[in-house]
Short mmCIF file of C-alpha atoms in Angstrom, two decimals:
data_model
loop_
_atom_site.label_atom_id
_atom_site.label_comp_id
_atom_site.label_asym_id
_atom_site.label_seq_id
_atom_site.Cartn_x
_atom_site.Cartn_y
_atom_site.Cartn_z
CA MET A 6 7.77 -7.33 -23.41
CA ILE A 7 6.60 -4.93 -20.22
CA LYS A 8 5.09 -1.97 -21.04
CA ASP A 9 4.45 -0.41 -17.45
CA ILE A 10 4.43 -1.07 -13.74
CA ARG A 11 0.88 -2.04 -13.01
CA HIS A 12 0.96 -1.10 -9.24
CA THR A 13 3.26 -1.80 -6.16
CA GLY A 14 1.82 -3.84 -3.28
CA ILE A 15 2.19 -2.60 0.39
CA VAL A 16 1.20 -4.89 3.20
CA VAL A 17 -0.12 -2.98 6.06
CA ASP A 18 -0.73 -3.54 9.74
CA ASN A 19 -3.35 -0.79 10.43
CA LEU A 20 -5.39 -0.35 7.06
CA GLU A 21 -7.46 2.54 8.19
CA LYS A 22 -4.48 4.59 9.30
CA SER A 23 -2.55 3.53 6.07
CA PHE A 24 -5.69 4.36 4.03
CA TRP A 25 -6.02 7.71 5.47
CA PHE A 26 -2.11 8.52 4.83
CA TYR A 27 -2.27 7.37 1.25
CA LYS A 28 -5.75 9.47 0.54
CA GLU A 29 -5.56 12.39 2.74
CA LYS A 30 -1.88 13.17 2.90
CA LEU A 31 -0.77 11.89 -0.39
CA GLY A 32 -3.70 12.05 -2.72
CA PHE A 33 -4.44 8.99 -3.66
CA GLU A 34 -7.99 7.82 -4.86
CA VAL A 35 -9.79 4.41 -4.34
CA PHE A 36 -9.69 2.52 -7.45
CA LYS A 37 -11.09 -0.80 -5.98
CA LYS A 38 -11.71 -2.27 -2.72
CA MET A 39 -12.11 -5.91 -2.02
CA ASP A 40 -12.33 -8.63 0.55
CA GLU A 41 -10.72 -11.57 -0.87
CA SER A 42 -10.64 -15.25 -0.07
CA GLY A 43 -11.23 -18.64 -1.29
CA ASP A 44 -9.44 -21.40 -3.30
CA PHE A 45 -8.26 -18.67 -6.22
CA ILE A 46 -6.45 -16.14 -3.82
CA ASP A 47 -5.12 -19.23 -1.68
CA ARG A 48 -3.52 -20.72 -4.91
CA ILE A 49 -2.16 -17.31 -5.95
CA LEU A 50 -0.32 -16.41 -2.89
CA GLY A 51 0.36 -20.05 -1.43
CA ILE A 52 -1.59 -19.36 1.75
CA GLN A 53 -4.44 -21.75 2.71
CA ASN A 54 -7.78 -19.98 4.33
CA LEU A 55 -6.46 -16.74 3.59
CA LYS A 56 -8.29 -13.48 4.12
CA VAL A 57 -7.10 -10.27 2.89
CA THR A 58 -8.75 -6.79 2.22
CA THR A 59 -7.08 -4.85 -0.76
CA ILE A 60 -7.57 -1.40 -1.66
CA LYS A 61 -6.18 -0.22 -4.92
CA MET A 62 -5.49 3.53 -5.15
CA LYS A 63 -4.27 5.71 -7.89
CA LEU A 64 -2.97 8.99 -8.64
CA LYS A 65 -4.33 11.23 -11.55
CA ASN A 66 -1.65 9.90 -13.71
CA SER A 67 -2.94 6.51 -13.09
CA GLN A 68 0.13 5.21 -10.99
CA MET A 69 -1.35 2.78 -8.51
CA ILE A 70 -0.66 1.16 -5.08
CA GLU A 71 -2.51 -1.68 -3.46
CA LEU A 72 -2.84 -1.77 0.27
CA LEU A 73 -3.21 -5.52 1.70
CA ASP A 74 -4.33 -6.19 5.13
CA PHE A 75 -4.14 -9.94 5.83
CA SER A 76 -6.44 -10.40 8.47
CA SER A 77 -6.22 -14.15 8.85
CA HIS A 78 -2.49 -14.10 8.68
CA LYS A 79 -1.01 -11.25 10.45
CA LYS A 80 2.78 -11.05 10.94
CA LYS A 81 4.49 -9.37 13.52
CA ASN A 82 6.34 -6.28 12.55
CA VAL A 83 10.11 -7.20 11.72
CA LYS A 84 12.96 -4.54 11.76
CA LYS A 85 14.02 -3.81 8.27
CA PHE A 86 17.22 -2.04 7.00
CA ILE A 87 17.65 -0.03 4.17
CA ASN A 88 20.25 -2.49 2.64
CA ASP A 89 17.87 -5.61 2.98
CA ILE A 90 17.39 -7.46 -0.11
CA GLY A 91 14.16 -6.59 -2.08
CA PRO A 92 12.30 -3.35 -2.41
CA THR A 93 13.08 -0.72 0.42
CA HIS A 94 11.08 2.44 -0.37
CA LEU A 95 8.72 4.15 -2.66
CA ALA A 96 9.84 7.69 -4.04
CA PHE A 97 7.38 10.70 -5.22
CA THR A 98 8.00 13.58 -7.22
CA VAL A 99 6.20 16.56 -5.44
CA ALA A 100 5.57 20.17 -6.48
CA ASN A 101 6.64 21.80 -3.00
CA LEU A 102 8.57 19.49 -0.40
CA ASP A 103 8.78 22.16 2.19
CA ASN A 104 5.08 22.74 2.36
CA ILE A 105 4.46 18.84 2.52
CA TYR A 106 7.15 18.56 4.98
CA SER A 107 5.63 21.24 7.22
CA ASP A 108 2.12 19.48 6.70
CA PHE A 109 3.56 16.20 7.94
CA LEU A 110 5.25 17.71 11.12
CA GLN A 111 1.71 18.94 12.13
CA ASP A 112 0.32 15.56 12.15
CA GLY A 113 3.03 14.51 15.02
#
């Protein structure tokens, strides 16, 4: 039986920008960073000659996300809609939404 959700994987186009956002704006801390390639990851993900950088990040309560940057198999950004099949969003509980919203506005 499932006890918990371990992490949510998020494929990103710009690892540095995404890392900055989740660390500086949302307060995630790095748990593990890896450059992955080889037979094992090829078999798990079903893509040959894969090269992917992963950064697992967690909050103080141990909830984790994993940023994935596929350097060998980049995909073009495809327009997505809120009613597409599959995961569509992450939701966070915050202490002060007005302050966070104002802070995000300052970043443009």
